[in-house]
Structures are given as structure tokens and as C-alpha cells.
PDB file of C-alpha atoms in Angstrom:
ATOM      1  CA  UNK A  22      22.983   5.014   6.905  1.00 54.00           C
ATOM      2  CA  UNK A  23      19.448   5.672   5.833  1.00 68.00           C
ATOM      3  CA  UNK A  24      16.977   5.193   8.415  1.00 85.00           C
ATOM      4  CA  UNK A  25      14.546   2.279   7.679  1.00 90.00           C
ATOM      5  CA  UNK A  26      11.903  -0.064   9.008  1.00 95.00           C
ATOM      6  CA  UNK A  27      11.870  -3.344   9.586  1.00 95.00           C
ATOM      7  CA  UNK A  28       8.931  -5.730   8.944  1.00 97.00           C
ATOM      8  CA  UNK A  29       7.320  -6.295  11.753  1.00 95.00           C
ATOM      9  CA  UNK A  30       8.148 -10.433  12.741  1.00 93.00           C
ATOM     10  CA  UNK A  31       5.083 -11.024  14.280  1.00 93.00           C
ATOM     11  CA  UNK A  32       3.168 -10.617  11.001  1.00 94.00           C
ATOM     12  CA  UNK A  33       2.239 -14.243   9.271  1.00 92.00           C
ATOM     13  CA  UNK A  34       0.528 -14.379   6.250  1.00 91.00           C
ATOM     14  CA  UNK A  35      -1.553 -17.701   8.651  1.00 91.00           C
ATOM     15  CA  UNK A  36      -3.470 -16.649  11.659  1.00 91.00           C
ATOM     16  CA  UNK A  37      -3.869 -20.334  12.959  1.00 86.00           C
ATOM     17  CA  UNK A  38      -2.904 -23.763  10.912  1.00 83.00           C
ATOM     18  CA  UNK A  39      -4.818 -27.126  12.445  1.00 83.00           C
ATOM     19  CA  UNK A  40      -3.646 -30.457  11.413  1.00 81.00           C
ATOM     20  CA  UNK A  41      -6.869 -32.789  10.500  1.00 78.00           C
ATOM     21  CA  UNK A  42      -5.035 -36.242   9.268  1.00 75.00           C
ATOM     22  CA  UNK A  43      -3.121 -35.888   7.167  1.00 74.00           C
ATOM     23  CA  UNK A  44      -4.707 -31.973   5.549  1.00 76.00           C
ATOM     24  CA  UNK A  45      -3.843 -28.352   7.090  1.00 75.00           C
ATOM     25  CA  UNK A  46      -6.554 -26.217   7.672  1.00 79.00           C
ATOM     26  CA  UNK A  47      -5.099 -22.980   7.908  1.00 81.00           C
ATOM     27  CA  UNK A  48      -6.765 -19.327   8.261  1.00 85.00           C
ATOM     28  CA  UNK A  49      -5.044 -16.762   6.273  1.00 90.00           C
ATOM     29  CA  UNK A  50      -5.181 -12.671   6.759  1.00 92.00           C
ATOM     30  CA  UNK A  51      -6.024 -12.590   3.358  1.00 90.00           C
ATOM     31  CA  UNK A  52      -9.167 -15.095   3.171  1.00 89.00           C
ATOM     32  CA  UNK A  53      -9.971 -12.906   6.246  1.00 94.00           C
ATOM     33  CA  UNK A  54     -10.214  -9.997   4.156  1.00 94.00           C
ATOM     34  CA  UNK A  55     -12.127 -11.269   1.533  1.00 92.00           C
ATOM     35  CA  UNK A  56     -14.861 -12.289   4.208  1.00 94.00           C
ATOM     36  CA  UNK A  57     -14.897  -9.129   6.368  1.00 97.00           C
ATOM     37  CA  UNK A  58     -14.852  -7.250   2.866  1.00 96.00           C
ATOM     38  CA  UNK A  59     -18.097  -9.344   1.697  1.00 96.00           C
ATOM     39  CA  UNK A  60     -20.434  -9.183   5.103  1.00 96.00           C
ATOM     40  CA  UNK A  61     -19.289  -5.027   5.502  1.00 97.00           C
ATOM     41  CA  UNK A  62     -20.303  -4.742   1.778  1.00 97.00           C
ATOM     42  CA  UNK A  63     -23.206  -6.350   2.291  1.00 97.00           C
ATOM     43  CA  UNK A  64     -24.416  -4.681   5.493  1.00 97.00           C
ATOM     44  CA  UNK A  65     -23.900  -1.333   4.209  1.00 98.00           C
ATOM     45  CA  UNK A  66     -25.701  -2.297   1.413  1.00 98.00           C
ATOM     46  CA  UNK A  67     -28.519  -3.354   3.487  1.00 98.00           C
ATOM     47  CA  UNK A  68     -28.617   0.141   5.370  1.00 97.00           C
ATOM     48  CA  UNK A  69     -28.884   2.116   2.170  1.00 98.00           C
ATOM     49  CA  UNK A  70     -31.546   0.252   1.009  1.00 98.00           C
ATOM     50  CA  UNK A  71     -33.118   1.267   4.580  1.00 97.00           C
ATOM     51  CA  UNK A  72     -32.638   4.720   3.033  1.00 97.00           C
ATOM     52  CA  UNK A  73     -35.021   5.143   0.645  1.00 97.00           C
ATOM     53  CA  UNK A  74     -34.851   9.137  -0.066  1.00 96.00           C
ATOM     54  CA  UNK A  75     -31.324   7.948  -1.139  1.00 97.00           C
ATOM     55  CA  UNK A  76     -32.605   6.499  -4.159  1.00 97.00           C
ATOM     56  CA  UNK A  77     -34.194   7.717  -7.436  1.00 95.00           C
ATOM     57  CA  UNK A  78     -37.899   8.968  -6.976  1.00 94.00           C
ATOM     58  CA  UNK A  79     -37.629   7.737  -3.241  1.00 96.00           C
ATOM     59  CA  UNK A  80     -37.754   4.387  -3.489  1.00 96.00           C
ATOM     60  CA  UNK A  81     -34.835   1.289  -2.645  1.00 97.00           C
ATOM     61  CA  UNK A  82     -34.170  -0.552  -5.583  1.00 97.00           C
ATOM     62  CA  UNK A  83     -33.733  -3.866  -3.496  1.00 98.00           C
ATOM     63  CA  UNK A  84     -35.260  -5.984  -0.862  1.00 97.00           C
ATOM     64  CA  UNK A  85     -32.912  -7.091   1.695  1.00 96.00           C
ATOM     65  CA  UNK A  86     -33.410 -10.241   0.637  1.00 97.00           C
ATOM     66  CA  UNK A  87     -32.784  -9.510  -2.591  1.00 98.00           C
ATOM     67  CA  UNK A  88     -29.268  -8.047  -1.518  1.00 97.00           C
ATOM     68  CA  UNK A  89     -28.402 -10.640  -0.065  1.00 96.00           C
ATOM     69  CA  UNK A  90     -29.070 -12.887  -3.122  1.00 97.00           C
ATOM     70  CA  UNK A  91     -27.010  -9.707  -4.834  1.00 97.00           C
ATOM     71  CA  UNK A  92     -23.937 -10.843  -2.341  1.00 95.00           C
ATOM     72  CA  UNK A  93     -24.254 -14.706  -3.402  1.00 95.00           C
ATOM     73  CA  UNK A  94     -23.266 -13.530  -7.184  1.00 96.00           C
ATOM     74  CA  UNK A  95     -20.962 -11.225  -6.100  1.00 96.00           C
ATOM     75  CA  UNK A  96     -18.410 -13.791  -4.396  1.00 95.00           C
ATOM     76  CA  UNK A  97     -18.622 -16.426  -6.999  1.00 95.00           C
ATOM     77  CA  UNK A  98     -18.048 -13.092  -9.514  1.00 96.00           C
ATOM     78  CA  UNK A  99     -15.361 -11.969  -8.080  1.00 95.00           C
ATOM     79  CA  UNK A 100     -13.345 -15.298  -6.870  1.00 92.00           C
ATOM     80  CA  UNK A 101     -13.943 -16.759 -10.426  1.00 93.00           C
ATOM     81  CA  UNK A 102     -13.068 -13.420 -12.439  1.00 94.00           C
ATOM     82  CA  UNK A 103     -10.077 -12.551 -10.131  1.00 93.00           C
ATOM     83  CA  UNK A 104      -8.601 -16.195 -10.355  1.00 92.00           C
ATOM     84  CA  UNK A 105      -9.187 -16.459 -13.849  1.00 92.00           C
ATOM     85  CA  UNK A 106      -8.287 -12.931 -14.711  1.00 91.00           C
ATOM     86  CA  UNK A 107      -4.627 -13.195 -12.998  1.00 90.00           C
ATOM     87  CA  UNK A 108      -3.879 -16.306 -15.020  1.00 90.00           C
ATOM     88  CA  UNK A 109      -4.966 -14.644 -17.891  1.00 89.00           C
ATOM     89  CA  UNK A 110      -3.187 -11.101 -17.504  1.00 89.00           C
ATOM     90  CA  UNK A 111      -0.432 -12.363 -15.436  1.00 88.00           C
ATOM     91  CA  UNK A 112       0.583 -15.488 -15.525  1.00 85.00           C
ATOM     92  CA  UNK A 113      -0.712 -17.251 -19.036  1.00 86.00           C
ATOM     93  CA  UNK A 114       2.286 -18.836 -19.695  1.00 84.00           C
ATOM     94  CA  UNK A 115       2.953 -20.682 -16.536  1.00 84.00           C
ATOM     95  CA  UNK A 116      -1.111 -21.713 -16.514  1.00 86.00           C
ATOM     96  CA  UNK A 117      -1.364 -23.042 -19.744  1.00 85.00           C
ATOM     97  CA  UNK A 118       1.863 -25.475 -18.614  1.00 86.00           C
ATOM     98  CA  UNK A 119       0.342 -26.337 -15.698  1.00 84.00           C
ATOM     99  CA  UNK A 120      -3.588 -25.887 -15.882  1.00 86.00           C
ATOM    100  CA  UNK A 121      -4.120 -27.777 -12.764  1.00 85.00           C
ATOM    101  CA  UNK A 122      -2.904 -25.059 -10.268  1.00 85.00           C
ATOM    102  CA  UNK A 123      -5.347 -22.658 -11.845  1.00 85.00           C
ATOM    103  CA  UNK A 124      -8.579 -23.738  -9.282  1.00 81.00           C
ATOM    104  CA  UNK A 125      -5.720 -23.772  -6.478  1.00 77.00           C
ATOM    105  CA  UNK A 126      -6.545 -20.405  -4.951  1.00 75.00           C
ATOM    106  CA  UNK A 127      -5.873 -20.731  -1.737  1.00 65.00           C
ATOM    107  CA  UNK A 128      -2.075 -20.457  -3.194  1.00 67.00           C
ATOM    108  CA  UNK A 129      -2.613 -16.835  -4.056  1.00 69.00           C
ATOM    109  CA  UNK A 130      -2.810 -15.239  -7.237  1.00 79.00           C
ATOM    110  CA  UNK A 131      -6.017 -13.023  -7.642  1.00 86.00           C
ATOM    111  CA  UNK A 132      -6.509  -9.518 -10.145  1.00 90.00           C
ATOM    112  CA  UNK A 133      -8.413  -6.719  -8.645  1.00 90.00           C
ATOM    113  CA  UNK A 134      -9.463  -5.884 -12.660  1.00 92.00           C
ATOM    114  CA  UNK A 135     -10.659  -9.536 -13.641  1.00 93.00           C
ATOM    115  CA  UNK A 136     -12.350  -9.766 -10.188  1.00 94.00           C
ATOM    116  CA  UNK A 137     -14.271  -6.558 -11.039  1.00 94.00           C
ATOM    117  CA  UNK A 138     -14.670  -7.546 -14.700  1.00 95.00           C
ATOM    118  CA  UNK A 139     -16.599 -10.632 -13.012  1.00 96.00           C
ATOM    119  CA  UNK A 140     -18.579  -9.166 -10.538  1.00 96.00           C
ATOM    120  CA  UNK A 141     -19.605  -6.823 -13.374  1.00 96.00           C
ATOM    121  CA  UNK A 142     -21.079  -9.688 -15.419  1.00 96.00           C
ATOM    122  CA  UNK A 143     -22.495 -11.610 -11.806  1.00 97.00           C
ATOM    123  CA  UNK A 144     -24.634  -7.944 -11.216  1.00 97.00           C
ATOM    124  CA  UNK A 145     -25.813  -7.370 -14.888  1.00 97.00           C
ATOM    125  CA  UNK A 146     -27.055 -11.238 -14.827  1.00 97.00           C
ATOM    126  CA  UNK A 147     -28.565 -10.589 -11.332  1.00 97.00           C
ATOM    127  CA  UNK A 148     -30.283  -7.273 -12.063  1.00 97.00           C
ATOM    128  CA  UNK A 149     -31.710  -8.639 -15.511  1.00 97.00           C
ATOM    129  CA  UNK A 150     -32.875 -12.242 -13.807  1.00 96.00           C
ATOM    130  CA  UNK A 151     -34.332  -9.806 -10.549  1.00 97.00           C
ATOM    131  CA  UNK A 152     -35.572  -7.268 -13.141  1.00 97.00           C
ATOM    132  CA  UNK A 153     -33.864  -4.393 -11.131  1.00 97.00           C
ATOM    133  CA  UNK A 154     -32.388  -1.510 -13.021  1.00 97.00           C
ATOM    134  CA  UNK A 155     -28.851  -2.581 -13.635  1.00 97.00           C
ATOM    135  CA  UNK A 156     -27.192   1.378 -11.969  1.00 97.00           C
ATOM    136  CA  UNK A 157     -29.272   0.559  -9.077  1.00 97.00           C
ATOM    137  CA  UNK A 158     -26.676  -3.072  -9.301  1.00 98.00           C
ATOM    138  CA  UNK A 159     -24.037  -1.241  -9.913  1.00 98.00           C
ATOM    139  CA  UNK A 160     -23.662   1.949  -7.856  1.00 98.00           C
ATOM    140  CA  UNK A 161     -24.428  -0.601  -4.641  1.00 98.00           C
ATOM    141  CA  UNK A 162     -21.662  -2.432  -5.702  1.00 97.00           C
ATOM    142  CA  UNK A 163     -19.454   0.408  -6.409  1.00 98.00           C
ATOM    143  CA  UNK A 164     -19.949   2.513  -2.841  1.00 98.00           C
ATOM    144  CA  UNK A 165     -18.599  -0.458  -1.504  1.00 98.00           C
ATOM    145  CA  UNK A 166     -15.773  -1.900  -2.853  1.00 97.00           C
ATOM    146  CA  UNK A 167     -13.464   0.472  -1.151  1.00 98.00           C
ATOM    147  CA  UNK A 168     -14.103  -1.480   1.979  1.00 97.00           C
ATOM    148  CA  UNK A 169     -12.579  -4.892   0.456  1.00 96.00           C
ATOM    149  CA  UNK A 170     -10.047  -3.034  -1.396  1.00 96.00           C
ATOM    150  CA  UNK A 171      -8.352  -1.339   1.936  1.00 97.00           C
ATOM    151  CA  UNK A 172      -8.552  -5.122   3.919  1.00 97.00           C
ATOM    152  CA  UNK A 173      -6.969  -6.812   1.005  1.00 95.00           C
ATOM    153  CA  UNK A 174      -4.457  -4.186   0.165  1.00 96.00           C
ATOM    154  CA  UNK A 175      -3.184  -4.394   4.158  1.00 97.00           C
ATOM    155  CA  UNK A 176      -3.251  -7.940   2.938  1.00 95.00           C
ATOM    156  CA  UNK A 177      -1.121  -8.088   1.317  1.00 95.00           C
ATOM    157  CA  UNK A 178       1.678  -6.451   3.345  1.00 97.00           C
ATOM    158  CA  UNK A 179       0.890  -8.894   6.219  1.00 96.00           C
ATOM    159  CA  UNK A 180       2.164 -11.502   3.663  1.00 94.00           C
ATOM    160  CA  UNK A 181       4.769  -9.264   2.524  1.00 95.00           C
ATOM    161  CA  UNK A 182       4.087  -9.043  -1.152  1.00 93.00           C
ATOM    162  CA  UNK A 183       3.304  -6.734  -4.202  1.00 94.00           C
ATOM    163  CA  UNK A 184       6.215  -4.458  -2.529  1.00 96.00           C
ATOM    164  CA  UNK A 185       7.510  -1.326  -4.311  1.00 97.00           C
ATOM    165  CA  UNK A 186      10.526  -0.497  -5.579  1.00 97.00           C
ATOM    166  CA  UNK A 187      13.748   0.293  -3.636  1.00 96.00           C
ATOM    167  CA  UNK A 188      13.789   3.740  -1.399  1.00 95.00           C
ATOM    168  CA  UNK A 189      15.840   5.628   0.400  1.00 93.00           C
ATOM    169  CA  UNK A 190      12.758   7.147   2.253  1.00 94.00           C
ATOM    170  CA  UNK A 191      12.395   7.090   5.899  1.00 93.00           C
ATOM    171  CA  UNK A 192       9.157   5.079   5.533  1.00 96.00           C
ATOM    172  CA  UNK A 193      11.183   2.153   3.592  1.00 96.00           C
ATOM    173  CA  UNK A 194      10.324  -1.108   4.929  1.00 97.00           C
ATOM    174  CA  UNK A 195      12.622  -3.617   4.903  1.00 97.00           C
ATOM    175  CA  UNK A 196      10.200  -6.821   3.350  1.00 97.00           C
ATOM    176  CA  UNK A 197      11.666 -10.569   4.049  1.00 95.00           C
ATOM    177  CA  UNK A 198      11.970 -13.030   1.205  1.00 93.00           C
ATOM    178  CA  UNK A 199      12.418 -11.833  -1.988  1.00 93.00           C
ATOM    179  CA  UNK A 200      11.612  -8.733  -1.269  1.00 94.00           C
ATOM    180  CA  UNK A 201      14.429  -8.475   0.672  1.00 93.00           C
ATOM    181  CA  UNK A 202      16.561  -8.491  -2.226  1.00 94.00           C
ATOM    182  CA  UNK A 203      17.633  -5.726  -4.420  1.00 94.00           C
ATOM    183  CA  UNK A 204      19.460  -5.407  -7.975  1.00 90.00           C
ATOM    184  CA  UNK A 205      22.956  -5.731  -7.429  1.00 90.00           C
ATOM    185  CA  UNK A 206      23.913  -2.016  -8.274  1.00 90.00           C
ATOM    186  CA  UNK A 207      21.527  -0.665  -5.156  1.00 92.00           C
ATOM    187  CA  UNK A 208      24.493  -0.641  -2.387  1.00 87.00           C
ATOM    188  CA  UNK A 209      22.265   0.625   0.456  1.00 89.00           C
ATOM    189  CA  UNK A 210      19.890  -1.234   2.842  1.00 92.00           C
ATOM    190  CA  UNK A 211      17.239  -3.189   1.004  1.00 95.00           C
ATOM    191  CA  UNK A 212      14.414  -1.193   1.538  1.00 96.00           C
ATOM    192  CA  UNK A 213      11.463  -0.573  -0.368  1.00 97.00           C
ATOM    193  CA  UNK A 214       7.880   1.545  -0.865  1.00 98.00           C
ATOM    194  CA  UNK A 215       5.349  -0.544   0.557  1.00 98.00           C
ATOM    195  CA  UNK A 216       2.941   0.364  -2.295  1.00 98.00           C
ATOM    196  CA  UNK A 217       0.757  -2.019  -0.390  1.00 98.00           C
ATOM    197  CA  UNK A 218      -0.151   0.537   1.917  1.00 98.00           C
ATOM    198  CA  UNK A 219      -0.048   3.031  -0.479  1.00 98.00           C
ATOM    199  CA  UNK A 220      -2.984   1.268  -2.110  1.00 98.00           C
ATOM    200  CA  UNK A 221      -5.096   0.653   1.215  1.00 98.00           C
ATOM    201  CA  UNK A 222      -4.710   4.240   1.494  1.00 98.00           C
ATOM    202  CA  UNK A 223      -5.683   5.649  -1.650  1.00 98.00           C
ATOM    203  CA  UNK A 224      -8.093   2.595  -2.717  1.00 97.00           C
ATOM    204  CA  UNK A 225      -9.595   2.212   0.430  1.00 97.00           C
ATOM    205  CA  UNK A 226      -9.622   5.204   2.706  1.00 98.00           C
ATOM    206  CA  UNK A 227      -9.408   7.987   0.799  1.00 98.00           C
ATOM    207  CA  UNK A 228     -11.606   6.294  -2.875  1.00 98.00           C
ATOM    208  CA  UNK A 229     -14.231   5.341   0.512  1.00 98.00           C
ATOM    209  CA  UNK A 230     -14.219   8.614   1.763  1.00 98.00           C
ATOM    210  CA  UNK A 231     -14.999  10.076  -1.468  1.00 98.00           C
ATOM    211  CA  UNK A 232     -17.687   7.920  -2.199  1.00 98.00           C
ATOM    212  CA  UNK A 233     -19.488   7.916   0.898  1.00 98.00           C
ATOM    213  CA  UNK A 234     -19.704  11.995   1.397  1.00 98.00           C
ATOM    214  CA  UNK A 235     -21.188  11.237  -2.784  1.00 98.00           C
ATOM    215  CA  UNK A 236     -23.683   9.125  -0.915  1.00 98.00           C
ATOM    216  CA  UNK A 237     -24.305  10.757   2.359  1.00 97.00           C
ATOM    217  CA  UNK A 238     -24.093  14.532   1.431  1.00 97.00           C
ATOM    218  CA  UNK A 239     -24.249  15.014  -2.433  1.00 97.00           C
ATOM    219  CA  UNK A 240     -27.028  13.026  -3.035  1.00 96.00           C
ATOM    220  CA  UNK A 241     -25.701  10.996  -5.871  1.00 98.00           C
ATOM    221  CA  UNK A 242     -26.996   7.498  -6.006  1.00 98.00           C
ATOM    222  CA  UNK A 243     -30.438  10.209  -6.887  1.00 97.00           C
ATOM    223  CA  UNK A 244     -28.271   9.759 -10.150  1.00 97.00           C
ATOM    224  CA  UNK A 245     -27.685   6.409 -11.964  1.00 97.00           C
ATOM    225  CA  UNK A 246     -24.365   5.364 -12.710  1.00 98.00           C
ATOM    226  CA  UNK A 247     -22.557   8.051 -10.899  1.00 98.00           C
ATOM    227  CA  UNK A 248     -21.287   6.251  -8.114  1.00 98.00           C
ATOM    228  CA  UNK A 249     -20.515   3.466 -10.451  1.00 98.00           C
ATOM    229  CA  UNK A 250     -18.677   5.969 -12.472  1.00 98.00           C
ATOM    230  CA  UNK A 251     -16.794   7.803  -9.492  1.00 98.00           C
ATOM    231  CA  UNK A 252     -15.670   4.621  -8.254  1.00 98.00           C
ATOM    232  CA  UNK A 253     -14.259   3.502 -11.554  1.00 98.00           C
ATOM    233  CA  UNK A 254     -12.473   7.275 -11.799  1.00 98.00           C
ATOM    234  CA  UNK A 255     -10.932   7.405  -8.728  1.00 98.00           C
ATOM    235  CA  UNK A 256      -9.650   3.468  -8.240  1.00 98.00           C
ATOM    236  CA  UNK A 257      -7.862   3.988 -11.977  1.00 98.00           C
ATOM    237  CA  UNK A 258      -6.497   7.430 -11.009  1.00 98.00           C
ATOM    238  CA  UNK A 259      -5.013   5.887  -7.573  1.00 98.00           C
ATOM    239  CA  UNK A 260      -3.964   2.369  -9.448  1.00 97.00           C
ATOM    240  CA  UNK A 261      -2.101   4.162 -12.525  1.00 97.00           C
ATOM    241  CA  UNK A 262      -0.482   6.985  -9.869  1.00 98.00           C
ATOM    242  CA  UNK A 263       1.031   3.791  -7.315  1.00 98.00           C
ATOM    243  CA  UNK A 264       2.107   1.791  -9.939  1.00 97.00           C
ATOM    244  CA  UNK A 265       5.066   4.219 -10.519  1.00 96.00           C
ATOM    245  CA  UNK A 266       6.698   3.096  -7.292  1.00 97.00           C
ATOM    246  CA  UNK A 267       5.122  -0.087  -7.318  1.00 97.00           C
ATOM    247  CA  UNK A 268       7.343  -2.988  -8.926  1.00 96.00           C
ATOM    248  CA  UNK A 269       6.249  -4.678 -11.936  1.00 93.00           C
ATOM    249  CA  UNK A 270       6.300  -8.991 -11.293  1.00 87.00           C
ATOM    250  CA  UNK A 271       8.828 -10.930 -12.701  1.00 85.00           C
ATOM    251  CA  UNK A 272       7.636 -12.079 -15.756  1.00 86.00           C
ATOM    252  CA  UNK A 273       7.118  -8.119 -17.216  1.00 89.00           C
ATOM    253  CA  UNK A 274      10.488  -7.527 -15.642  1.00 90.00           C
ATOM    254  CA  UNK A 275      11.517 -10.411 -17.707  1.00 87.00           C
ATOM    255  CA  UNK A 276      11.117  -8.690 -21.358  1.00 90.00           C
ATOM    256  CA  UNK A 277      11.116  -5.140 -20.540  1.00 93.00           C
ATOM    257  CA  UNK A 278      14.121  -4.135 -17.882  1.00 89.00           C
ATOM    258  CA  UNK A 279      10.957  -1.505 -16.231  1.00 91.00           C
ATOM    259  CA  UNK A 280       8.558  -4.300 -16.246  1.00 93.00           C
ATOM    260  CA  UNK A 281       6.421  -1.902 -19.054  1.00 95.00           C
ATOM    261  CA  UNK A 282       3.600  -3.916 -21.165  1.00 94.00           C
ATOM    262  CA  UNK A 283       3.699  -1.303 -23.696  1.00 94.00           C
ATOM    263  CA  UNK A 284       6.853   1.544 -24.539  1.00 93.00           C
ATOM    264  CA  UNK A 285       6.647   4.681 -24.802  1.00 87.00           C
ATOM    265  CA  UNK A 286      10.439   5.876 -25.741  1.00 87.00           C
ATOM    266  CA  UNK A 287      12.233   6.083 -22.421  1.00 88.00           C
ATOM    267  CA  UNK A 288       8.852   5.836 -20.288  1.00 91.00           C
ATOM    268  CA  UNK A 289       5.889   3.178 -20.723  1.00 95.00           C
ATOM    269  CA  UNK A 290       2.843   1.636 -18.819  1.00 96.00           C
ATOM    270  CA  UNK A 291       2.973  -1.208 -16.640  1.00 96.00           C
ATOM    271  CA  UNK A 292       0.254  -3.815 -16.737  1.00 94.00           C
ATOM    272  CA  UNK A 293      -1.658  -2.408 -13.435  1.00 95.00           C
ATOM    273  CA  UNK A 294      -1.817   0.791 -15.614  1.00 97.00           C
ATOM    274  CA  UNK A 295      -3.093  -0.149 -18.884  1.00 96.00           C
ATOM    275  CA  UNK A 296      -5.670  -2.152 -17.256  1.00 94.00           C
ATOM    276  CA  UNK A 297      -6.378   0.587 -15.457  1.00 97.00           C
ATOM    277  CA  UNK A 298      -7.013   3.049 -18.483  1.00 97.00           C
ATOM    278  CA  UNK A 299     -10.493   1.236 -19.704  1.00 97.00           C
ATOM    279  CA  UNK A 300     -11.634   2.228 -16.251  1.00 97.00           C
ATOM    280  CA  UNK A 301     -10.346   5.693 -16.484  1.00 98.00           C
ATOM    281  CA  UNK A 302     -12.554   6.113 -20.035  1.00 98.00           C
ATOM    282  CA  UNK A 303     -15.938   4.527 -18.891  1.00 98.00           C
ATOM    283  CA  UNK A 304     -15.713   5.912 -15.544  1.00 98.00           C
ATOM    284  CA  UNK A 305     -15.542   9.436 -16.661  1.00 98.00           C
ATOM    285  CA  UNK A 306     -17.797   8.497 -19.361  1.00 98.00           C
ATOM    286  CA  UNK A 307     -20.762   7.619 -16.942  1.00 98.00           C
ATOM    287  CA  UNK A 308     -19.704  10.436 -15.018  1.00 98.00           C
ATOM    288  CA  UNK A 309     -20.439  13.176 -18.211  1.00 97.00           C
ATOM    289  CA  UNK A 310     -23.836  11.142 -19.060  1.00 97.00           C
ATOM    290  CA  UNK A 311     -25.334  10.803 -15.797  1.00 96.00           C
ATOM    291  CA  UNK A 312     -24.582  14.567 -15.387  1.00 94.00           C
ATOM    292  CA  UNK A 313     -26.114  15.363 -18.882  1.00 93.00           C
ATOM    293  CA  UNK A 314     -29.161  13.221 -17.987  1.00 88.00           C
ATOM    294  CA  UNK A 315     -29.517  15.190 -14.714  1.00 76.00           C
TER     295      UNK A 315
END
């Protein structure tokens, strides 16, 4: 008998429900996340622009009250990207049958790429409306997205979802719900990679590590667009390296029996991957120039 764990019952994706009338307002781990990720982002934001000698030809790119401006586009940039960018890679099917539930976030249902895609456009229109160079924009945004990434990724294991597939390693948790369940032929204990860790790990903690010794030690936001281009780099090279244990949703699993969007003979990329190969190009790509312009 493999040894395995077992989700821990006192997680719930709710951290208090009230009943007003006849509505439930309820306060979920992962709305949590997406506010601790915003204010953290934002403060640390705030203390590099306090750092001017961090910044090309010693001077901060922003006012403070210009970042926080900078985090007003940033939520509606990411919540309206990451919605509409999981119905669109995801889910486009169900949507278009029912295009109601699309503004119905609070069901779940977000993309980490469409959510970036969106912030993307929210800082280009910010830094051209501000008239701030658009790398100063970006490599803000980029030292800190590692922050939101690791609180969302834990996340989602407190609601027990985006689970790996079946293990037989020591560190197997044992998810409730459908996770729970494995294919028929897997005759062990039902337990699987929790790739949602995985990702907090590598996307959060180890991508913020990275980053912030690039900030603090190296000197790099001296150079435009390398942060912005490290970032990109290293959340593609973590993303395309967990999706191997992490298991595809239904609706990939659906047409291909390994949930791959595209085939490659007997191996293939998953939808998480081949999103995650655009990054992979321009981050290394801003990488190369900013260290040719240097």
C-alpha cells in the first residue's frame, strides 16, 4: 500500500458565507488571493519607485500616485483578460451556448495567459495616456507577478482543483470530488501530483526569487525590458515543465486521450504549453535585445 496524503478537511474553498435576504455573501481563498496579490504588487511597486538608483539614469519612472493609477488598470486588465481569455481558450463551446455565465466570475474560471495578455494591453494604454516609457510599465509589472501567482496557485489547492495526474509518490494527495477519481485501469489509491503546489513553487517562489536578486543585486531594471523578459522566460519554462504531470481538463481529454491541443506522434503539447511557447520566444527575445542594447 503506497503511502499517501490526505486532503486536509479543514480546507474550504469559503472562508465565511453571510446570508443578506435572500443573497450569500461569501469570502473565498481565492478572491483573497487576488486582493493580497494586488495591494503586495502594488506596495512593492511603490518601494522601488522609492529607489531611484534602481532605475535608468537614476531616476523612478512613476509617481506613487501614478502607480497607484498603474494598479486601477491592472485589475480591470487582468479580471477582464483572464475571464475572457478562459472562455476563449478553454471553454468556447460551453460559452457560446450559454453566454450569460461568462460575467459570472465569482463561479471560477480564470487563464493566467489571457489575464496577462490583458494586463499587457491595460499597461501599454496606461504608459502611452501617462506618457511613461512603456519597459518602465512593464518590468514593474513583471517583478511582481510572482507574488499573485504563488497566492493563487495555493489557491487553488485550497479548493482542490487543477490537480495532477495519478502518482504513486509519497507526496500524492488524495483530492475530494472529482479528483478523487481515477481511470478505471489505476487499481491503487487515488492519489495524485498536486501540480498546484508545484506551480506556487516554481511560479511563485522560486520565478520571485529570481527576479528579485535581478532587481536587488544585478541591477537590471538599469535595463529596459529585462525583467519583463526574465519574467516571461522563466513563468513559460516552469508552466510547459508542470504541465507534464499536470492533467489536461476535460474537454482536451475529450478529443485527444492525453488531453494534447496539438500531436506530435506518440507525444504532443497540452494547451498550458502551447500558450506558453509565445512567452518562451518574446521573453528570450527581450532578453537578447536589452542585452545587445546594453
Amino acid at each position: 500500500m503506497p503511502f499517501v496524503i490526505d486532503f486536509p478537511a479543514f480546507l474550504h474553498p469559503e472562508i465565511f458565507s453571510l446570508q443578506l435576504g435572500g443573497f450569500t455573501l461569501a469570502l473565498r481563498w481565492y478572491a483573497l488571493a487576488y486582493i493580497a496579490g494586488f495591494v503586495i504588487g502594488w506596495r512593492l511597486i511603490l518601494a522601488a519607485m522609492r529607489r531611484p538608483h534602481w532605475w535608468p539614469h537614476g531616476r523612478a519612472p512613476m509617481t506613487p500616485e501614478q502607480v497607484e493609477a498603474l494598479l486601477t488598470w491592472i485589475i480591470v486588465g487582468v479580471i477582464l483578460g483572464g475571464r475572457l481569455g478562459f472562455v476563449l481558450f478553454y471553454q468556447p463551446g460551453y460559452y457560446l451556448a450559454h453566454p450569460a455565465r461568462i460575467v459570472q466570475v465569482w463561479e471560477g474560471g480564470m487563464s493566467f495567459h489571457g489575464g496577462l495578455l490583458g494586463a499587457t494591453l491595460a499597461g501599454f494604454v496606461f504608459a502611452w495616456r501617462q506618457g511613461i516609457a512603456a519597459s518602465a510599465v512593464g518590468d514593474s509589472m513583471a517583478m511582481v507577478i510572482p507574488v499573485g501567482l504563488g497566492l493563487g496557485r495555493i489557491a487553488n489547492f485550497i479548493n482542490a482543483e487543477l490537480w495532477g495526474h495519478p502518482t504513486t509518490l509519497p507526496w500524492g494527495v488524495v483530492f475530494p470530488g472529482a479528483g478523487g477519481v481515477c481511470p478505471p485501469d489505476w487499481l491503487l489509491i487515488c492519489a495524485r501530483h498536486p501540480t498546484q503546489l508545484y506551480e506556487a513553487g516554481m511560479e511563485g517562489v522560486l520565478l520571485g526569487l529570481v527576479l528579485w536578486v535581478l532587481v536587488t543585486r544585478l541591477g537590471a531594471l538599469r535595463h529596459p525590458w529585462r525583467v519583463t523578459g526574465s519574467f516571461l522566460t522563466g513563468y513559460a519554462l516552469a508552466r510547459i515543465v508542470v504541465e507534464v504531470w499536470r492533467m489536461p481538463d476535460d474537454q482536451f481529454l475529450a478529443v485527444d486521450p492525453a488531453g494534447y491541443v496539438i500531436r506530435l506522434g506518440e507525444f504532443g503539447l497540452t494547451m498550458g504549453q502551447t500558450l506558453s511557447l509565445p512567452m518562451l520566444a518574446v521573453g528570450l527575445g527581450l532578453i537578447l535585445w536589452s542585452r545587445r542594447r546594453a
